[in-house]
Short mmCIF file of C-alpha atoms in Angstrom, two decimals:
data_model
loop_
_atom_site.label_atom_id
_atom_site.label_comp_id
_atom_site.label_asym_id
_atom_site.label_seq_id
_atom_site.Cartn_x
_atom_site.Cartn_y
_atom_site.Cartn_z
CA UNK A 1 -78.22 21.09 14.97
CA UNK A 2 -75.92 23.27 17.05
CA UNK A 3 -73.17 21.82 19.21
CA UNK A 4 -73.35 23.00 22.78
CA UNK A 5 -70.66 24.64 24.86
CA UNK A 6 -69.48 23.22 28.14
CA UNK A 7 -71.51 25.74 30.16
CA UNK A 8 -74.46 26.30 27.86
CA UNK A 9 -73.65 29.99 27.40
CA UNK A 10 -71.00 32.09 25.75
CA UNK A 11 -67.86 32.21 27.89
CA UNK A 12 -65.59 35.14 28.46
CA UNK A 13 -62.57 35.46 26.21
CA UNK A 14 -60.16 34.88 29.07
CA UNK A 15 -59.01 31.28 29.00
CA UNK A 16 -56.57 31.19 31.91
CA UNK A 17 -55.66 33.25 34.91
CA UNK A 18 -52.97 35.90 34.53
CA UNK A 19 -49.54 34.27 34.93
CA UNK A 20 -47.93 34.36 38.34
CA UNK A 21 -45.05 36.70 39.12
CA UNK A 22 -42.47 34.05 38.27
CA UNK A 23 -44.28 33.29 35.02
CA UNK A 24 -44.52 36.97 34.09
CA UNK A 25 -40.75 37.14 34.35
CA UNK A 26 -40.57 34.75 31.40
CA UNK A 27 -42.48 37.22 29.23
CA UNK A 28 -40.93 40.41 30.61
CA UNK A 29 -38.41 42.48 28.67
CA UNK A 30 -34.88 41.14 28.88
CA UNK A 31 -31.50 42.84 28.46
CA UNK A 32 -29.49 42.54 25.29
CA UNK A 33 -27.91 39.12 24.87
CA UNK A 34 -24.39 38.65 26.12
CA UNK A 35 -21.60 37.05 24.14
CA UNK A 36 -22.13 33.89 26.16
CA UNK A 37 -25.81 33.89 25.25
CA UNK A 38 -25.00 34.30 21.58
CA UNK A 39 -22.69 31.29 21.74
CA UNK A 40 -25.60 29.16 22.95
CA UNK A 41 -27.25 29.48 19.54
CA UNK A 42 -26.58 26.93 16.80
CA UNK A 43 -23.57 27.36 14.56
CA UNK A 44 -24.39 29.57 11.57
CA UNK A 45 -25.23 27.71 8.39
CA UNK A 46 -24.47 28.45 4.74
CA UNK A 47 -27.25 28.65 2.20
CA UNK A 48 -26.96 26.97 -1.21
CA UNK A 49 -28.70 27.84 -4.45
CA UNK A 50 -31.16 24.98 -4.03
CA UNK A 51 -32.44 26.55 -0.81
CA UNK A 52 -30.76 24.06 1.53
CA UNK A 53 -28.47 25.09 4.36
CA UNK A 54 -25.35 23.49 5.81
CA UNK A 55 -22.27 24.41 7.78
CA UNK A 56 -19.91 23.57 4.90
CA UNK A 57 -19.67 25.51 1.61
CA UNK A 58 -20.29 23.54 -1.54
CA UNK A 59 -20.40 24.08 -5.31
CA UNK A 60 -23.84 25.68 -5.02
CA UNK A 61 -22.92 27.92 -2.09
CA UNK A 62 -24.50 31.36 -2.02
CA UNK A 63 -22.83 33.81 0.32
CA UNK A 64 -24.64 36.56 2.19
CA UNK A 65 -25.86 39.51 0.10
CA UNK A 66 -22.89 41.58 1.31
CA UNK A 67 -19.36 40.60 2.28
CA UNK A 68 -18.84 40.29 6.04
CA UNK A 69 -15.60 42.26 5.64
CA UNK A 70 -17.33 45.15 3.89
CA UNK A 71 -20.21 45.01 6.36
CA UNK A 72 -17.92 45.05 9.39
CA UNK A 73 -15.55 47.74 8.08
CA UNK A 74 -18.22 49.97 6.52
CA UNK A 75 -17.35 52.95 8.67
CA UNK A 76 -13.78 52.88 7.36
CA UNK A 77 -14.86 52.90 3.73
CA UNK A 78 -15.78 56.36 2.53
CA UNK A 79 -17.32 55.06 -0.71
CA UNK A 80 -19.79 52.76 1.02
CA UNK A 81 -22.45 53.45 3.62
CA UNK A 82 -24.74 50.78 4.99
CA UNK A 83 -28.37 51.45 4.19
CA UNK A 84 -31.49 50.02 5.80
CA UNK A 85 -31.99 47.72 2.81
CA UNK A 86 -28.59 46.13 3.50
CA UNK A 87 -29.68 45.11 6.96
CA UNK A 88 -33.05 43.89 5.70
CA UNK A 89 -31.32 41.70 3.10
CA UNK A 90 -29.04 40.23 5.77
CA UNK A 91 -32.02 39.47 8.00
CA UNK A 92 -33.77 37.70 5.14
CA UNK A 93 -30.65 35.70 4.28
CA UNK A 94 -29.85 34.53 7.82
CA UNK A 95 -33.52 33.85 8.61
CA UNK A 96 -33.79 31.37 5.72
CA UNK A 97 -31.01 29.35 7.33
CA UNK A 98 -32.36 29.64 10.87
CA UNK A 99 -29.08 31.30 11.90
CA UNK A 100 -30.13 32.99 15.16
CA UNK A 101 -26.61 33.94 16.14
CA UNK A 102 -26.06 36.04 13.01
CA UNK A 103 -29.56 37.50 13.27
CA UNK A 104 -28.87 38.71 16.82
CA UNK A 105 -25.68 40.36 15.62
CA UNK A 106 -27.49 42.14 12.77
CA UNK A 107 -30.25 43.36 15.12
CA UNK A 108 -27.70 44.66 17.61
CA UNK A 109 -25.79 46.49 14.86
CA UNK A 110 -29.02 48.04 13.60
CA UNK A 111 -29.80 49.21 17.12
CA UNK A 112 -26.37 50.80 17.50
CA UNK A 113 -26.75 52.53 14.14
CA UNK A 114 -30.26 53.68 15.13
CA UNK A 115 -31.84 52.01 12.13
CA UNK A 116 -35.58 51.69 11.59
CA UNK A 117 -36.97 48.27 12.53
CA UNK A 118 -39.89 46.88 10.54
CA UNK A 119 -42.36 44.37 11.89
CA UNK A 120 -41.86 42.17 8.82
CA UNK A 121 -38.17 41.85 9.78
CA UNK A 122 -39.13 40.44 13.16
CA UNK A 123 -41.62 38.06 11.57
CA UNK A 124 -38.73 36.62 9.54
CA UNK A 125 -36.69 36.30 12.74
CA UNK A 126 -39.57 34.54 14.51
CA UNK A 127 -39.81 32.02 11.67
CA UNK A 128 -36.08 31.46 11.99
CA UNK A 129 -36.63 30.73 15.68
CA UNK A 130 -39.08 28.05 14.59
CA UNK A 131 -36.52 26.52 12.22
CA UNK A 132 -33.96 26.54 15.03
CA UNK A 133 -36.44 24.95 17.48
CA UNK A 134 -36.16 28.00 19.74
CA UNK A 135 -39.71 29.14 20.54
CA UNK A 136 -38.64 30.78 23.81
CA UNK A 137 -36.24 32.98 21.86
CA UNK A 138 -39.19 34.10 19.71
CA UNK A 139 -41.15 35.00 22.86
CA UNK A 140 -38.19 36.94 24.23
CA UNK A 141 -37.65 38.93 21.03
CA UNK A 142 -41.36 39.69 20.74
CA UNK A 143 -41.34 41.18 24.23
CA UNK A 144 -38.29 43.31 23.34
CA UNK A 145 -39.74 44.70 20.10
CA UNK A 146 -41.30 47.90 21.50
CA UNK A 147 -39.04 49.02 24.35
CA UNK A 148 -35.69 47.97 22.92
CA UNK A 149 -36.15 48.17 19.16
CA UNK A 150 -38.95 50.77 18.94
CA UNK A 151 -40.93 48.50 16.61
CA UNK A 152 -44.72 48.40 16.92
CA UNK A 153 -46.31 45.03 17.58
CA UNK A 154 -49.45 44.05 15.68
CA UNK A 155 -51.50 40.90 15.44
CA UNK A 156 -49.24 39.78 12.55
CA UNK A 157 -46.11 39.48 14.67
CA UNK A 158 -48.12 38.08 17.57
CA UNK A 159 -49.62 35.34 15.38
CA UNK A 160 -46.17 34.54 14.03
CA UNK A 161 -44.80 33.87 17.52
CA UNK A 162 -47.94 31.98 18.55
CA UNK A 163 -47.60 29.73 15.50
CA UNK A 164 -43.92 29.02 16.27
CA UNK A 165 -44.80 27.93 19.81
CA UNK A 166 -47.62 25.68 18.60
CA UNK A 167 -45.51 24.10 15.84
CA UNK A 168 -43.05 23.05 18.55
CA UNK A 169 -45.87 21.22 20.35
CA UNK A 170 -45.85 23.61 23.34
CA UNK A 171 -49.62 23.99 23.35
CA UNK A 172 -50.09 25.07 26.95
CA UNK A 173 -47.23 27.52 26.71
CA UNK A 174 -48.93 28.96 23.63
CA UNK A 175 -52.16 29.42 25.58
CA UNK A 176 -50.29 31.14 28.41
CA UNK A 177 -48.61 33.45 25.91
CA UNK A 178 -51.98 34.27 24.34
CA UNK A 179 -53.53 34.99 27.73
CA UNK A 180 -50.62 37.22 28.77
CA UNK A 181 -50.56 39.33 25.59
CA UNK A 182 -54.30 39.56 24.89
CA UNK A 183 -55.73 39.76 28.40
CA UNK A 184 -53.00 41.55 30.33
CA UNK A 185 -51.15 43.77 27.88
CA UNK A 186 -54.32 44.36 25.83
CA UNK A 187 -52.44 46.12 23.05
CA UNK A 188 -53.33 43.65 20.29
CA UNK A 189 -56.74 42.67 18.89
CA UNK A 190 -56.96 38.99 17.84
CA UNK A 191 -58.09 38.09 14.33
CA UNK A 192 -59.44 34.86 12.85
CA UNK A 193 -55.94 33.37 12.51
CA UNK A 194 -55.30 34.03 16.19
CA UNK A 195 -58.46 32.19 17.19
CA UNK A 196 -57.66 29.33 14.80
CA UNK A 197 -54.28 28.87 16.47
CA UNK A 198 -55.75 29.06 19.98
CA UNK A 199 -58.51 26.58 19.11
CA UNK A 200 -55.86 24.21 17.76
CA UNK A 201 -53.80 24.56 20.95
CA UNK A 202 -56.88 23.96 23.12
CA UNK A 203 -57.83 20.83 21.17
CA UNK A 204 -54.27 19.50 21.26
CA UNK A 205 -54.21 20.09 25.03
CA UNK A 206 -57.39 18.05 25.47
CA UNK A 207 -59.59 21.06 26.26
CA UNK A 208 -62.04 20.62 23.41
CA UNK A 209 -64.97 22.08 25.35
CA UNK A 210 -62.98 25.28 25.90
CA UNK A 211 -62.27 25.33 22.17
CA UNK A 212 -66.01 25.12 21.48
CA UNK A 213 -66.60 27.95 23.96
CA UNK A 214 -64.10 30.18 22.18
CA UNK A 215 -65.55 29.22 18.80
CA UNK A 216 -69.01 30.31 20.00
CA UNK A 217 -67.66 33.63 21.19
CA UNK A 218 -65.97 34.55 17.90
CA UNK A 219 -69.06 36.10 16.21
CA UNK A 220 -69.73 38.16 19.35
CA UNK A 221 -66.20 39.52 19.03
CA UNK A 222 -66.91 40.51 15.42
CA UNK A 223 -64.68 37.73 14.09
CA UNK A 224 -66.42 35.16 11.90
CA UNK A 225 -64.95 31.62 11.77
CA UNK A 226 -63.46 30.55 8.45
CA UNK A 227 -63.06 27.10 6.91
CA UNK A 228 -59.83 26.52 8.86
CA UNK A 229 -61.63 27.27 12.13
CA UNK A 230 -64.27 24.66 11.36
CA UNK A 231 -61.70 22.07 10.21
CA UNK A 232 -59.58 22.53 13.33
CA UNK A 233 -62.54 22.22 15.68
CA UNK A 234 -63.98 19.24 13.77
CA UNK A 235 -60.67 17.43 14.09
CA UNK A 236 -60.57 18.14 17.82
CA UNK A 237 -64.14 16.91 18.29
CA UNK A 238 -63.45 13.70 16.33
CA UNK A 239 -60.37 12.95 18.43
CA UNK A 240 -62.39 13.68 21.58
CA UNK A 241 -64.89 10.98 20.51
CA UNK A 242 -67.55 13.60 19.71
CA UNK A 243 -68.10 12.61 16.10
CA UNK A 244 -71.78 13.60 16.13
CA UNK A 245 -70.90 17.15 17.15
CA UNK A 246 -68.27 17.26 14.41
CA UNK A 247 -70.75 16.14 11.73
CA UNK A 248 -73.30 18.67 13.01
CA UNK A 249 -70.68 21.35 12.55
CA UNK A 250 -70.55 20.52 8.82
CA UNK A 251 -74.22 21.45 8.43
CA UNK A 252 -73.78 24.53 10.58
CA UNK A 253 -70.88 25.91 8.57
CA UNK A 254 -72.87 25.66 5.35
CA UNK A 255 -75.84 27.44 6.93
CA UNK A 256 -73.43 30.20 7.95
CA UNK A 257 -72.27 30.52 4.34
CA UNK A 258 -68.86 28.90 4.79
CA UNK A 259 -68.22 26.39 1.99
CA UNK A 260 -66.46 23.14 3.01
CA UNK A 261 -63.27 22.07 1.27
CA UNK A 262 -61.93 18.54 0.64
CA UNK A 263 -59.92 18.93 3.87
CA UNK A 264 -63.19 19.50 5.78
CA UNK A 265 -64.70 16.25 4.53
CA UNK A 266 -61.41 14.41 5.01
CA UNK A 267 -61.42 15.22 8.72
CA UNK A 268 -64.93 13.80 9.14
CA UNK A 269 -64.33 10.76 6.92
CA UNK A 270 -61.21 9.93 8.91
CA UNK A 271 -63.13 10.28 12.18
CA UNK A 272 -65.98 8.06 10.97
CA UNK A 273 -63.56 5.42 9.64
CA UNK A 274 -61.73 5.27 12.97
CA UNK A 275 -65.08 4.82 14.69
CA UNK A 276 -65.92 2.02 12.25
CA UNK A 277 -68.90 3.82 10.71
CA UNK A 278 -67.92 3.15 7.11
CA UNK A 279 -71.45 3.55 5.74
CA UNK A 280 -71.63 7.18 6.84
CA UNK A 281 -68.07 7.77 5.67
CA UNK A 282 -68.97 6.49 2.19
CA UNK A 283 -72.12 8.63 2.22
CA UNK A 284 -70.00 11.69 2.98
CA UNK A 285 -67.89 10.86 -0.07
CA UNK A 286 -71.02 10.93 -2.23
CA UNK A 287 -72.15 14.17 -0.58
CA UNK A 288 -68.90 15.79 -1.59
CA UNK A 289 -69.88 15.56 -5.26
CA UNK A 290 -73.33 16.96 -4.50
CA UNK A 291 -71.70 19.94 -2.80
CA UNK A 292 -69.40 20.51 -5.77
CA UNK A 293 -66.39 19.47 -3.71
CA UNK A 294 -64.03 17.08 -5.52
CA UNK A 295 -62.43 14.33 -3.38
CA UNK A 296 -58.64 14.27 -3.39
CA UNK A 297 -56.03 11.58 -2.74
CA UNK A 298 -56.38 11.93 1.03
CA UNK A 299 -60.15 11.35 0.81
CA UNK A 300 -59.80 8.08 -1.09
CA UNK A 301 -56.75 6.87 0.82
CA UNK A 302 -58.52 7.41 4.15
CA UNK A 303 -61.68 5.57 3.13
CA UNK A 304 -59.80 2.71 1.45
CA UNK A 305 -57.69 2.27 4.58
CA UNK A 306 -60.85 2.14 6.71
CA UNK A 307 -62.44 -0.48 4.43
CA UNK A 308 -59.32 -2.64 4.56
CA UNK A 309 -59.17 -2.54 8.35
CA UNK A 310 -62.76 -3.83 8.43
CA UNK A 311 -61.92 -6.60 5.96
CA UNK A 312 -64.06 -5.14 3.17
CA UNK A 313 -61.40 -5.74 0.53
CA UNK A 314 -63.72 -5.95 -2.49
CA UNK A 315 -65.14 -2.51 -1.74
CA UNK A 316 -61.62 -1.21 -1.15
CA UNK A 317 -60.43 -2.52 -4.54
CA UNK A 318 -63.53 -1.06 -6.20
CA UNK A 319 -62.86 2.32 -4.61
CA UNK A 320 -59.23 2.05 -5.71
CA UNK A 321 -60.35 1.59 -9.32
CA UNK A 322 -62.63 4.59 -8.96
CA UNK A 323 -59.75 6.59 -7.59
CA UNK A 324 -57.48 5.65 -10.48
CA UNK A 325 -60.18 6.47 -13.03
CA UNK A 326 -60.25 9.97 -11.55
CA UNK A 327 -56.49 10.18 -12.20
CA UNK A 328 -55.63 10.28 -8.52
CA UNK A 329 -52.54 8.44 -7.27
CA UNK A 330 -52.81 6.19 -4.19
CA UNK A 331 -49.92 6.30 -1.75
CA UNK A 332 -47.73 3.46 -0.50
CA UNK A 333 -49.89 2.98 2.59
CA UNK A 334 -53.05 2.53 0.50
CA UNK A 335 -51.55 -0.09 -1.80
CA UNK A 336 -49.76 -1.76 1.08
CA UNK A 337 -52.96 -1.97 3.12
CA UNK A 338 -54.98 -3.47 0.25
CA UNK A 339 -52.28 -6.00 -0.67
CA UNK A 340 -51.73 -6.97 2.96
CA UNK A 341 -55.47 -7.38 3.48
CA UNK A 342 -55.86 -9.59 0.39
CA UNK A 343 -52.92 -11.76 1.48
CA UNK A 344 -54.43 -12.23 4.94
CA UNK A 345 -57.66 -13.43 3.31
CA UNK A 346 -55.74 -15.97 1.21
CA UNK A 347 -56.14 -13.90 -1.95
CA UNK A 348 -52.51 -13.27 -2.86
CA UNK A 349 -53.27 -13.72 -6.58
CA UNK A 350 -55.77 -10.84 -6.39
CA UNK A 351 -53.05 -8.88 -4.65
CA UNK A 352 -50.73 -9.52 -7.60
CA UNK A 353 -53.41 -8.18 -9.95
CA UNK A 354 -53.63 -5.01 -7.88
CA UNK A 355 -49.85 -4.70 -8.01
CA UNK A 356 -49.76 -5.14 -11.78
CA UNK A 357 -52.55 -2.57 -12.27
CA UNK A 358 -50.58 -0.18 -10.13
CA UNK A 359 -47.41 -0.61 -12.19
CA UNK A 360 -49.29 -0.26 -15.48
CA UNK A 361 -50.16 3.26 -14.38
CA UNK A 362 -46.51 4.05 -13.78
CA UNK A 363 -46.53 3.55 -10.03
CA UNK A 364 -43.51 1.64 -8.73
CA UNK A 365 -44.20 -0.85 -5.97
CA UNK A 366 -41.84 -1.05 -3.03
CA UNK A 367 -40.10 -4.05 -1.50
CA UNK A 368 -42.70 -4.52 1.23
CA UNK A 369 -45.50 -5.04 -1.28
CA UNK A 370 -43.46 -7.68 -3.10
CA UNK A 371 -42.44 -9.44 0.11
CA UNK A 372 -46.06 -9.66 1.34
CA UNK A 373 -47.21 -11.14 -1.99
CA UNK A 374 -44.31 -13.59 -2.36
CA UNK A 375 -44.84 -14.82 1.19
CA UNK A 376 -48.60 -15.10 0.62
CA UNK A 377 -48.24 -17.01 -2.64
CA UNK A 378 -45.93 -19.56 -1.02
CA UNK A 379 -48.35 -20.03 1.89
CA UNK A 380 -51.13 -20.71 -0.62
CA UNK A 381 -48.96 -23.32 -2.36
CA UNK A 382 -48.38 -21.18 -5.43
CA UNK A 383 -44.58 -21.36 -5.55
CA UNK A 384 -44.45 -21.02 -9.33
CA UNK A 385 -46.39 -17.72 -9.21
CA UNK A 386 -44.15 -16.54 -6.36
CA UNK A 387 -40.99 -17.17 -8.39
CA UNK A 388 -42.49 -15.42 -11.42
CA UNK A 389 -43.25 -12.40 -9.25
CA UNK A 390 -39.66 -12.47 -7.99
CA UNK A 391 -38.39 -12.39 -11.59
CA UNK A 392 -40.72 -9.50 -12.47
CA UNK A 393 -39.48 -7.60 -9.45
CA UNK A 394 -35.87 -7.98 -10.62
CA UNK A 395 -36.85 -6.96 -14.18
CA UNK A 396 -38.51 -3.82 -12.83
CA UNK A 397 -35.24 -2.83 -11.19
CA UNK A 398 -36.57 -3.24 -7.68
CA UNK A 399 -33.64 -4.40 -5.56
CA UNK A 400 -34.76 -7.03 -3.04
CA UNK A 401 -34.05 -6.29 0.59
CA UNK A 402 -33.69 -8.62 3.57
CA UNK A 403 -37.47 -8.88 4.00
CA UNK A 404 -38.00 -10.02 0.40
CA UNK A 405 -35.13 -12.53 0.56
CA UNK A 406 -36.50 -13.92 3.82
CA UNK A 407 -39.96 -14.37 2.27
CA UNK A 408 -38.50 -16.17 -0.76
CA UNK A 409 -36.11 -18.45 1.14
CA UNK A 410 -38.69 -19.28 3.81
CA UNK A 411 -41.24 -20.11 1.10
CA UNK A 412 -38.88 -22.40 -0.81
CA UNK A 413 -37.91 -24.22 2.37
CA UNK A 414 -41.58 -24.75 3.22
CA UNK A 415 -42.05 -26.20 -0.27
CA UNK A 416 -39.27 -28.67 0.43
CA UNK A 417 -36.80 -26.96 -1.89
CA UNK A 418 -33.84 -26.11 0.36
CA UNK A 419 -31.28 -26.37 -2.46
CA UNK A 420 -33.12 -23.81 -4.59
CA UNK A 421 -33.32 -21.58 -1.54
CA UNK A 422 -29.56 -21.94 -1.09
CA UNK A 423 -28.98 -20.93 -4.72
CA UNK A 424 -30.92 -17.69 -4.23
CA UNK A 425 -29.11 -17.02 -0.98
CA UNK A 426 -25.63 -17.21 -2.53
CA UNK A 427 -26.35 -15.55 -5.89
#
């Protein structure tokens, strides 16, 4: 089965009209930044040996690869001459901290010294723009690469900027940038990563049919989709309530010789669970083994969560045991969902068994799991079991929070034991 495009035929590559004059000004070359513009950037940060950055030096502080004094006074020092590698090291250092202000200063100094600019340097700067939440700065620098810095643009630097824009959630701006560079400037040929990013932006913008159109055109443009292309489009189709098209895409990708990964199945299992089609979701889990694709934690967690939401707690617990036997660790949400579901069904004791099994495998329960069980046990008239669980929680070193205290005190009061509740309150 082949999913259809919105028009029934392969579309043209162009997704949007060329930007208007005012819009083109956004992507046009801009003059060198002024001092005022530099001051608009975030304060420079200091990098520590553990890879973290801050504005204050600490015991693990790592300074830049060259002293600022030596760097600034290099022309006065006859024994030292700045080489290209010095600038490249500074770019790498400041980029890791997202320090755009310092990066601009290094680029300007390189330009004055007529240094050679490498595309990989700009890719580091673009990533720094992403860290600093400045996608428009990345667009601006990309447009200045050729004319101002005499650095050739390729699809690598283009994809880097496109990814920064998309990571900031500016999906339509990313599509406009793609259209401007690919369709108007026509100096860069897209690759599979480019199309993956554009398909993601189209799906996130709600234009899933356009994403399908572009997907269908990729082979014509001598660019075969990869597993990430299929996963991205499947996710978009599922969220657009086109689960059948998404499942059909799984068969199609295998026919085309593209092997699915656990992430591929996870997208479909999640979509089927949200639709309430748990039988097909479970069947997909079995198909994973037939395809030689081992389920991971996300696979089990997704399906268990879906079973719990439908009230199928016994199947969820069974799948949890299967997950643990495969030495996979459930997350807090999985355990919390199962325990909460059992409590709602009046099966708090079963929830305690799940909790104990979890802790036997070295997994530490959080306060919310304990509070749900303590509250459930009291509601079922099992105050003695609730107090035992409280004691075990303390023994395990789990410090009770307000939610746990509230569950305990409320339960004791309901049991007609206000004095015992008062003792716990003032301990």
